[in-house]
Short mmCIF file of C-alpha atoms in Angstrom, two decimals:
data_model
loop_
_atom_site.label_atom_id
_atom_site.label_comp_id
_atom_site.label_asym_id
_atom_site.label_seq_id
_atom_site.Cartn_x
_atom_site.Cartn_y
_atom_site.Cartn_z
CA MET A 1 108.88 30.91 146.87
CA SER A 2 108.49 34.16 148.77
CA PRO A 3 107.78 34.65 152.50
CA GLY A 4 104.25 35.73 151.55
CA ASP A 5 103.60 32.20 150.24
CA LEU A 6 105.12 30.59 153.32
CA PHE A 7 103.30 32.35 156.11
CA ASP A 8 99.54 32.79 155.93
CA PRO A 9 98.92 36.18 157.59
CA ASP A 10 95.42 35.07 158.62
CA SER A 11 96.46 31.82 160.30
CA ASP A 12 95.80 31.50 164.04
CA ASP A 13 97.58 28.15 164.27
CA THR A 14 100.26 28.19 166.98
CA GLU A 15 102.94 26.55 164.83
CA ASP A 16 102.25 28.93 161.91
CA LEU A 17 102.51 31.93 164.25
CA LEU A 18 105.71 30.67 165.87
CA MET A 19 107.34 29.96 162.50
CA ALA A 20 106.38 33.41 161.19
CA ALA A 21 107.86 34.92 164.39
CA THR A 22 111.06 32.90 163.90
CA TYR A 23 111.30 34.13 160.33
CA ARG A 24 110.88 37.78 161.33
CA ALA A 25 113.45 37.51 164.14
CA LEU A 26 115.93 35.73 161.86
CA CYS A 27 115.62 38.41 159.17
CA GLU A 28 115.94 41.19 161.72
CA HIS A 29 118.87 39.91 163.80
CA GLY A 30 120.66 37.38 161.56
CA TYR A 31 121.65 33.95 162.81
CA ALA A 32 124.59 34.93 165.04
CA ASP A 33 122.64 37.55 167.01
CA LEU A 34 119.43 35.55 167.16
CA THR A 35 118.31 34.33 170.60
CA ILE A 36 115.24 32.39 171.65
CA GLU A 37 114.22 35.51 173.64
CA ARG A 38 114.28 37.59 170.45
CA ILE A 39 112.06 35.03 168.73
CA GLY A 40 109.77 35.17 171.78
CA ALA A 41 109.53 38.95 171.41
CA GLU A 42 108.03 38.45 167.90
CA PHE A 43 105.66 35.65 169.04
CA GLU A 44 102.14 36.74 169.91
CA LYS A 45 101.26 33.75 172.10
CA SER A 46 102.64 32.66 175.49
CA ASN A 47 106.41 32.23 175.38
CA SER A 48 106.17 29.24 177.72
CA LEU A 49 104.93 27.28 174.67
CA LEU A 50 108.15 28.17 172.94
CA TYR A 51 110.44 27.08 175.81
CA HIS A 52 108.36 23.96 176.37
CA HIS A 53 108.68 22.67 172.81
CA TYR A 54 112.18 23.67 171.76
CA ASP A 55 115.56 23.00 173.31
CA GLY A 56 117.36 26.22 172.32
CA LYS A 57 117.56 28.33 169.19
CA ASP A 58 119.14 25.67 166.96
CA ASP A 59 116.39 23.16 167.77
CA LEU A 60 113.81 25.80 166.89
CA LEU A 61 115.64 26.82 163.71
CA VAL A 62 115.92 23.22 162.50
CA GLY A 63 112.15 22.95 163.14
CA PHE A 64 111.72 26.16 161.14
CA LEU A 65 113.76 24.72 158.29
CA GLU A 66 111.62 21.58 158.20
CA TYR A 67 108.44 23.70 158.24
CA VAL A 68 109.73 25.78 155.31
CA LEU A 69 110.82 22.70 153.36
CA ASP A 70 107.42 21.03 153.90
CA ARG A 71 105.68 24.04 152.39
CA PHE A 72 108.24 24.32 149.65
CA GLU A 73 107.73 20.67 148.73
CA ALA A 74 103.94 21.04 148.75
CA ASP A 75 104.10 24.09 146.52
CA VAL A 76 106.64 23.30 143.80
CA PRO A 77 104.99 20.51 141.73
CA SER A 78 101.95 22.66 140.94
CA GLU A 79 104.14 24.79 138.67
CA ARG A 80 104.52 22.14 135.92
CA THR A 81 103.05 22.92 132.50
CA GLY A 82 103.48 19.60 130.65
CA ASP A 83 106.18 21.04 128.36
CA PRO A 84 109.49 19.88 129.89
CA TRP A 85 111.68 22.54 128.26
CA ALA A 86 109.24 25.34 129.16
CA ASP A 87 109.29 24.05 132.77
CA MET A 88 113.09 24.11 132.74
CA LEU A 89 113.12 27.70 131.43
CA ASP A 90 110.69 28.71 134.21
CA LEU A 91 113.08 27.22 136.74
CA LEU A 92 116.02 29.12 135.22
CA ASP A 93 114.03 32.38 135.33
CA HIS A 94 113.49 31.76 139.01
CA GLY A 95 116.89 30.34 140.01
CA LEU A 96 119.25 32.49 137.94
CA ALA A 97 117.58 35.92 137.75
CA PRO A 98 120.32 38.57 138.06
CA GLY A 99 118.30 40.68 140.51
CA ILE A 100 116.21 39.90 143.56
CA GLU A 101 113.34 41.74 145.30
CA ALA A 102 114.02 43.08 148.79
CA GLU A 103 111.61 40.71 150.57
CA ARG A 104 113.00 37.65 148.80
CA ARG A 105 116.54 38.83 149.46
CA GLU A 106 115.85 38.73 153.21
CA PHE A 107 114.50 35.21 152.94
CA VAL A 108 117.38 33.95 150.79
CA SER A 109 119.89 35.59 153.15
CA ALA A 110 118.31 33.79 156.11
CA MET A 111 118.48 30.45 154.24
CA ILE A 112 122.15 31.05 153.33
CA GLU A 113 122.92 31.69 156.99
CA LEU A 114 121.14 28.51 158.07
CA ARG A 115 122.84 26.54 155.30
CA ALA A 116 126.24 27.70 156.65
CA GLN A 117 125.33 26.14 160.03
CA ALA A 118 125.10 22.80 158.23
CA ALA A 119 128.89 22.91 157.77
CA HIS A 120 129.33 21.91 161.43
CA ASP A 121 125.86 20.93 162.75
CA PRO A 122 124.49 17.50 161.69
CA ALA A 123 120.84 18.46 162.39
CA TYR A 124 121.01 21.32 159.90
CA ARG A 125 122.92 19.12 157.46
CA GLU A 126 120.19 16.49 157.64
CA ALA A 127 117.51 19.08 156.88
CA PHE A 128 119.42 20.42 153.87
CA THR A 129 120.26 16.91 152.65
CA ARG A 130 116.52 16.21 152.64
CA HIS A 131 115.85 19.47 150.81
CA ASP A 132 118.55 18.71 148.23
CA ARG A 133 117.17 15.20 147.72
CA PHE A 134 113.65 16.53 147.12
CA PHE A 135 114.83 19.15 144.67
CA ARG A 136 117.12 16.76 142.77
CA GLU A 137 114.45 14.04 142.57
CA ARG A 138 111.87 16.50 141.30
CA LEU A 139 114.26 17.86 138.67
CA ALA A 140 115.42 14.37 137.65
CA SER A 141 111.82 13.21 137.31
CA ASP A 142 111.04 16.20 135.06
CA ILE A 143 114.08 15.38 132.94
CA ARG A 144 113.11 11.70 132.75
CA GLU A 145 109.61 12.67 131.60
CA GLY A 146 111.22 14.82 128.92
CA ILE A 147 113.36 11.88 127.80
CA GLU A 148 110.32 9.57 127.66
CA SER A 149 108.24 12.06 125.67
CA GLY A 150 111.13 12.55 123.23
CA ASP A 151 111.55 16.23 124.15
CA PHE A 152 114.99 15.59 125.67
CA ARG A 153 117.96 13.48 124.67
CA ASP A 154 118.79 10.34 126.62
CA VAL A 155 120.99 12.03 129.26
CA ASP A 156 121.79 10.84 132.81
CA ALA A 157 118.86 12.61 134.50
CA ASP A 158 120.27 12.37 138.05
CA ARG A 159 123.59 13.92 137.07
CA VAL A 160 122.02 16.75 135.07
CA ALA A 161 119.62 17.38 137.97
CA ARG A 162 122.51 17.49 140.45
CA LEU A 163 124.37 19.92 138.19
CA VAL A 164 121.36 22.26 137.81
CA HIS A 165 120.82 22.20 141.56
CA THR A 166 124.50 22.95 142.26
CA MET A 167 124.27 25.93 139.90
CA PHE A 168 121.16 27.21 141.71
CA THR A 169 122.87 26.88 145.10
CA GLY A 170 125.79 28.93 143.79
CA ALA A 171 123.49 31.55 142.27
CA MET A 172 121.49 31.89 145.50
CA THR A 173 124.70 32.36 147.46
CA ARG A 174 126.35 34.84 145.11
CA ARG A 175 123.18 36.89 144.67
CA VAL A 176 123.06 37.86 148.36
CA THR A 177 126.76 37.72 149.31
CA ALA A 178 128.43 39.71 146.52
CA ASP A 179 127.69 43.24 145.32
CA SER A 180 127.40 44.33 141.73
CA ASP A 181 130.86 44.95 140.34
CA ASP A 182 131.08 48.22 138.37
CA GLY A 183 127.29 48.05 138.11
CA VAL A 184 127.35 44.48 136.75
CA SER A 185 125.35 41.88 138.72
CA PRO A 186 127.33 38.83 139.96
CA LEU A 187 124.91 36.77 137.82
CA GLU A 188 124.96 38.91 134.66
CA GLY A 189 124.58 36.66 131.61
CA VAL A 190 124.76 33.44 133.67
CA ARG A 191 121.15 32.52 132.88
CA GLU A 192 121.64 33.02 129.13
CA GLU A 193 124.88 31.00 129.08
CA PHE A 194 123.42 28.21 131.17
CA GLU A 195 120.28 28.04 129.02
CA ALA A 196 122.46 27.66 125.91
CA MET A 197 124.52 24.89 127.56
CA LEU A 198 121.44 23.03 128.79
CA ALA A 199 119.73 23.38 125.40
CA ALA A 200 122.79 21.88 123.69
CA ARG A 201 122.81 19.01 126.21
CA LEU A 202 119.07 18.31 126.51
CA LEU A 203 117.37 19.23 123.23
CA PRO A 204 117.62 16.84 120.29
CA GLU A 205 119.92 17.81 117.39
CA GLY A 206 118.53 20.69 115.34
CA GLU A 207 116.51 22.15 118.22
CA ASP A 208 119.44 23.90 119.96
CA GLU A 209 119.23 27.62 120.10
CA MET B 1 144.41 26.03 148.25
CA SER B 2 144.81 24.24 151.58
CA PRO B 3 145.51 25.75 155.02
CA GLY B 4 149.04 24.32 154.77
CA ASP B 5 149.70 26.67 151.83
CA LEU B 6 148.16 29.64 153.61
CA PHE B 7 149.98 29.58 156.92
CA ASP B 8 153.73 29.13 157.00
CA PRO B 9 154.34 27.09 160.19
CA ASP B 10 157.86 28.58 160.50
CA SER B 11 156.83 32.23 160.23
CA ASP B 12 157.46 34.43 163.27
CA ASP B 13 155.69 37.42 161.71
CA THR B 14 153.02 38.80 164.04
CA GLU B 15 150.33 39.08 161.34
CA ASP B 16 151.02 35.53 160.10
CA LEU B 17 150.77 34.17 163.66
CA LEU B 18 147.57 36.09 164.38
CA MET B 19 145.94 34.94 161.13
CA ALA B 20 146.89 31.32 161.79
CA ALA B 21 145.42 31.69 165.32
CA THR B 22 142.22 33.16 163.84
CA TYR B 23 141.99 30.25 161.43
CA ARG B 24 142.41 27.64 164.19
CA ALA B 25 139.83 29.34 166.45
CA LEU B 26 137.35 29.69 163.57
CA CYS B 27 137.65 25.98 162.67
CA GLU B 28 137.33 24.94 166.30
CA HIS B 29 134.40 27.13 167.39
CA GLY B 30 132.63 28.10 164.16
CA TYR B 31 131.62 31.70 163.44
CA ALA B 32 128.69 32.01 165.85
CA ASP B 33 130.65 30.80 168.90
CA LEU B 34 133.84 32.60 167.98
CA THR B 35 134.96 35.43 170.29
CA ILE B 36 138.02 37.63 170.19
CA GLU B 37 139.06 35.99 173.50
CA ARG B 38 139.01 32.56 171.86
CA ILE B 39 141.23 33.86 169.07
CA GLY B 40 143.50 35.33 171.76
CA ALA B 41 143.76 31.90 173.40
CA GLU B 42 145.25 30.52 170.15
CA PHE B 43 147.61 33.49 169.66
CA GLU B 44 151.13 33.02 170.98
CA LYS B 45 152.00 36.71 171.30
CA SER B 46 150.63 39.38 173.63
CA ASN B 47 146.85 39.72 173.32
CA SER B 48 147.09 43.48 173.76
CA LEU B 49 148.33 43.56 170.15
CA LEU B 50 145.11 41.92 169.10
CA TYR B 51 142.83 44.31 170.99
CA HIS B 52 144.91 47.27 169.86
CA HIS B 53 144.60 46.54 166.15
CA TYR B 54 141.10 45.14 165.77
CA ASP B 55 137.71 46.50 166.71
CA GLY B 56 135.93 43.24 167.55
CA LYS B 57 135.71 39.81 165.96
CA ASP B 58 134.15 40.92 162.67
CA ASP B 59 136.87 43.49 162.07
CA LEU B 60 139.47 40.78 162.70
CA LEU B 61 137.64 38.25 160.50
CA VAL B 62 137.36 40.69 157.58
CA GLY B 63 141.13 41.26 158.01
CA PHE B 64 141.56 37.48 157.99
CA LEU B 65 139.53 37.22 154.79
CA GLU B 66 141.67 39.86 153.08
CA TYR B 67 144.84 38.07 154.22
CA VAL B 68 143.55 34.77 152.81
CA LEU B 69 142.46 36.40 149.54
CA ASP B 70 145.87 38.10 149.12
CA ARG B 71 147.61 34.74 149.41
CA PHE B 72 145.05 33.08 147.19
CA GLU B 73 145.56 35.73 144.51
CA ALA B 74 149.34 35.43 144.71
CA ASP B 75 149.19 31.64 144.40
CA VAL B 76 146.64 30.91 141.67
CA PRO B 77 148.26 32.22 138.45
CA SER B 78 151.33 29.98 138.88
CA GLU B 79 149.15 26.97 138.08
CA ARG B 80 148.74 27.79 134.36
CA THR B 81 150.22 25.33 131.84
CA GLY B 82 149.80 27.18 128.53
CA ASP B 83 147.10 24.74 127.34
CA PRO B 84 143.76 26.53 128.03
CA TRP B 85 141.60 23.39 128.03
CA ALA B 86 144.03 21.48 130.29
CA ASP B 87 143.99 24.46 132.68
CA MET B 88 140.18 24.40 132.68
CA LEU B 89 140.16 20.65 133.44
CA ASP B 90 142.59 21.25 136.34
CA LEU B 91 140.19 23.84 137.70
CA LEU B 92 137.25 21.42 137.40
CA ASP B 93 139.25 18.71 139.20
CA HIS B 94 139.77 21.15 142.01
CA GLY B 95 136.39 22.88 142.13
CA LEU B 96 134.04 19.97 141.47
CA ALA B 97 135.70 16.95 143.11
CA PRO B 98 132.95 14.86 144.76
CA GLY B 99 134.97 14.34 147.94
CA ILE B 100 137.08 16.59 150.13
CA GLU B 101 139.96 15.94 152.57
CA ALA B 102 139.28 16.62 156.23
CA GLU B 103 141.68 19.57 156.53
CA ARG B 104 140.30 21.26 153.42
CA ARG B 105 136.76 20.58 154.59
CA GLU B 106 137.44 22.62 157.74
CA PHE B 107 138.80 25.48 155.67
CA VAL B 108 135.90 25.44 153.19
CA SER B 109 133.39 25.27 156.06
CA ALA B 110 134.97 28.34 157.64
CA MET B 111 134.81 30.22 154.32
CA ILE B 112 131.14 29.23 153.84
CA GLU B 113 130.36 30.58 157.30
CA LEU B 114 132.15 33.87 156.58
CA ARG B 115 130.44 34.09 153.19
CA ALA B 116 127.05 33.82 154.92
CA GLN B 117 127.95 36.91 157.00
CA ALA B 118 128.19 38.82 153.73
CA ALA B 119 124.41 38.50 153.38
CA HIS B 120 123.98 41.25 155.99
CA ASP B 121 127.42 42.78 156.61
CA PRO B 122 128.79 45.14 153.92
CA ALA B 123 132.44 44.71 155.02
CA TYR B 124 132.28 40.95 154.37
CA ARG B 125 130.36 41.56 151.15
CA GLU B 126 133.08 43.91 149.94
CA ALA B 127 135.78 41.30 150.64
CA PHE B 128 133.86 38.58 148.75
CA THR B 129 133.02 40.95 145.90
CA ARG B 130 136.77 41.56 145.53
CA HIS B 131 137.42 37.82 145.65
CA ASP B 132 134.73 37.10 143.05
CA ARG B 133 136.11 39.82 140.79
CA PHE B 134 139.63 38.39 140.98
CA PHE B 135 138.44 34.87 140.24
CA ARG B 136 136.15 35.91 137.39
CA GLU B 137 138.81 38.14 135.78
CA ARG B 138 141.40 35.36 136.00
CA LEU B 139 139.02 32.83 134.46
CA ALA B 140 137.85 35.28 131.77
CA SER B 141 141.45 36.11 130.87
CA ASP B 142 142.24 32.36 130.52
CA ILE B 143 139.19 31.94 128.28
CA ARG B 144 140.16 34.99 126.19
CA GLU B 145 143.67 33.57 125.72
CA GLY B 146 142.06 30.31 124.57
CA ILE B 147 139.92 32.24 122.07
CA GLU B 148 142.96 34.15 120.76
CA SER B 149 145.03 30.99 120.34
CA GLY B 150 142.15 29.28 118.52
CA ASP B 151 141.74 26.62 121.24
CA PHE B 152 138.29 27.97 122.19
CA ARG B 153 135.32 29.24 120.22
CA ASP B 154 134.49 32.95 120.26
CA VAL B 155 132.29 32.88 123.40
CA ASP B 156 131.49 35.76 125.79
CA ALA B 157 134.42 35.13 128.16
CA ASP B 158 133.02 37.17 131.05
CA ARG B 159 129.69 35.35 131.01
CA VAL B 160 131.26 31.89 130.81
CA ALA B 161 133.67 32.86 133.62
CA ARG B 162 130.76 34.06 135.78
CA LEU B 163 128.90 30.81 135.12
CA VAL B 164 131.91 28.62 136.03
CA HIS B 165 132.46 30.64 139.19
CA THR B 166 128.79 30.36 140.17
CA MET B 167 129.02 26.58 139.72
CA PHE B 168 132.12 26.42 141.94
CA THR B 169 130.42 28.47 144.65
CA GLY B 170 127.49 26.04 144.62
CA ALA B 171 129.79 23.02 144.67
CA MET B 172 131.80 24.41 147.61
CA THR B 173 128.58 25.04 149.52
CA ARG B 174 126.94 21.69 148.81
CA ARG B 175 130.12 19.74 149.51
CA VAL B 176 130.23 20.82 153.15
CA THR B 177 126.53 21.43 153.90
CA ALA B 178 124.85 18.28 152.54
CA ASP B 179 125.59 14.65 153.38
CA SER B 180 125.88 11.85 150.88
CA ASP B 181 122.41 10.61 150.00
CA ASP B 182 122.19 6.79 150.02
CA GLY B 183 125.98 6.77 149.73
CA VAL B 184 125.92 9.11 146.71
CA SER B 185 127.93 12.36 147.03
CA PRO B 186 125.95 15.62 146.49
CA LEU B 187 128.38 16.26 143.61
CA GLU B 188 128.31 12.77 142.03
CA GLY B 189 128.69 13.10 138.24
CA VAL B 190 128.52 16.92 138.32
CA ARG B 191 132.14 17.30 137.19
CA GLU B 192 131.65 14.91 134.23
CA GLU B 193 128.40 16.60 133.14
CA PHE B 194 129.86 20.07 133.47
CA GLU B 195 133.00 19.09 131.55
CA ALA B 196 130.82 17.79 128.70
CA MET B 197 128.76 21.02 128.66
CA LEU B 198 131.84 23.26 128.73
CA ALA B 199 133.54 21.18 126.04
CA ALA B 200 130.48 21.57 123.79
CA ARG B 201 130.48 25.34 124.45
CA LEU B 202 134.22 26.09 124.32
CA LEU B 203 135.90 23.58 122.01
CA PRO B 204 135.67 24.08 118.24
CA GLU B 205 133.36 21.74 116.28
CA GLY B 206 134.73 18.20 116.06
CA GLU B 207 136.75 18.47 119.29
CA ASP B 208 133.79 17.90 121.65
CA GLU B 209 133.98 14.81 123.73
#
């Protein structure tokens, strides 16, 4: 999901405008240098609204995270095709691509910074726990459908889903926090290797690549 | 590696003392609330040393990261046993354990916070790129040894190493930034699934679990 999908540029809704302002300020200043005043500077409506509704930058950022996750959750299921393995390959294309466009890089960087706050702030941790649960349940349900239709072997869907999600979290982190090494992306070949491993685990005998 | 291995409590070396002070201040305050004064408050020697050598908290923290990585790099190779698959299983025990001790949790949380800085600060990114390179090269060299000795299949060692490292990064992140969900750890079953996938990929036919 890119920022363009998250924030409708034509919306005049106060919450939409405030969340888009929060996003811009977060990308521009980073978490550590972000202040509620800097978010206010990006917000086109009265800043008293902002101070009235949110008790400091972390309260606002946790609200931002919930807003993003709501939209993320509303958007994801529409991408299913009915072919479980094709759906999985689509996910791998998205989650393990070696490169990343500039706009998406900013968004992923902001999410990585917020995720790091979860290491010591329970409100952030709760938001990410909810996000992880949604993602894992969606993946596990796809895998279970694949098992029922006979496209996949009878694996432990929750465990495989948790593994795929852990891999995506690592890929997201490495993609924006490590440079290419001698011109080689930190994710070079990871997608191909992971696809081969998943195929061997999920596809019935004889259908492995 | 735990903080106990990193910081010799009996050392009187100025750099060792300063790095241990940085570590304590980082765990106590977190990155965003950390100041060079707060590090000074933990440092037993003259604070003028601190201001003289470092140009602000990020300069000091990047120095801290390099210090930690140096010790990490010096420590890791001694753990090899000569049996490539046993070495890999040791690594999985370490990198994918569902739980984490309190002291190690603090350390991992601090590293996750510093890693997030790498999303927008090239000095941090350079330090983590160096760390990733060390870890990937060490893993790839273990895998290549396993291929040469006939313990492993003829896989692309660099790609498998990059995949294992990406998985560990994700596990480290999820372990400290997501709570258990209905009593289930965010990494429940991930180690077992990943071991089965790696065994299928690395071990010669007939030796899979």
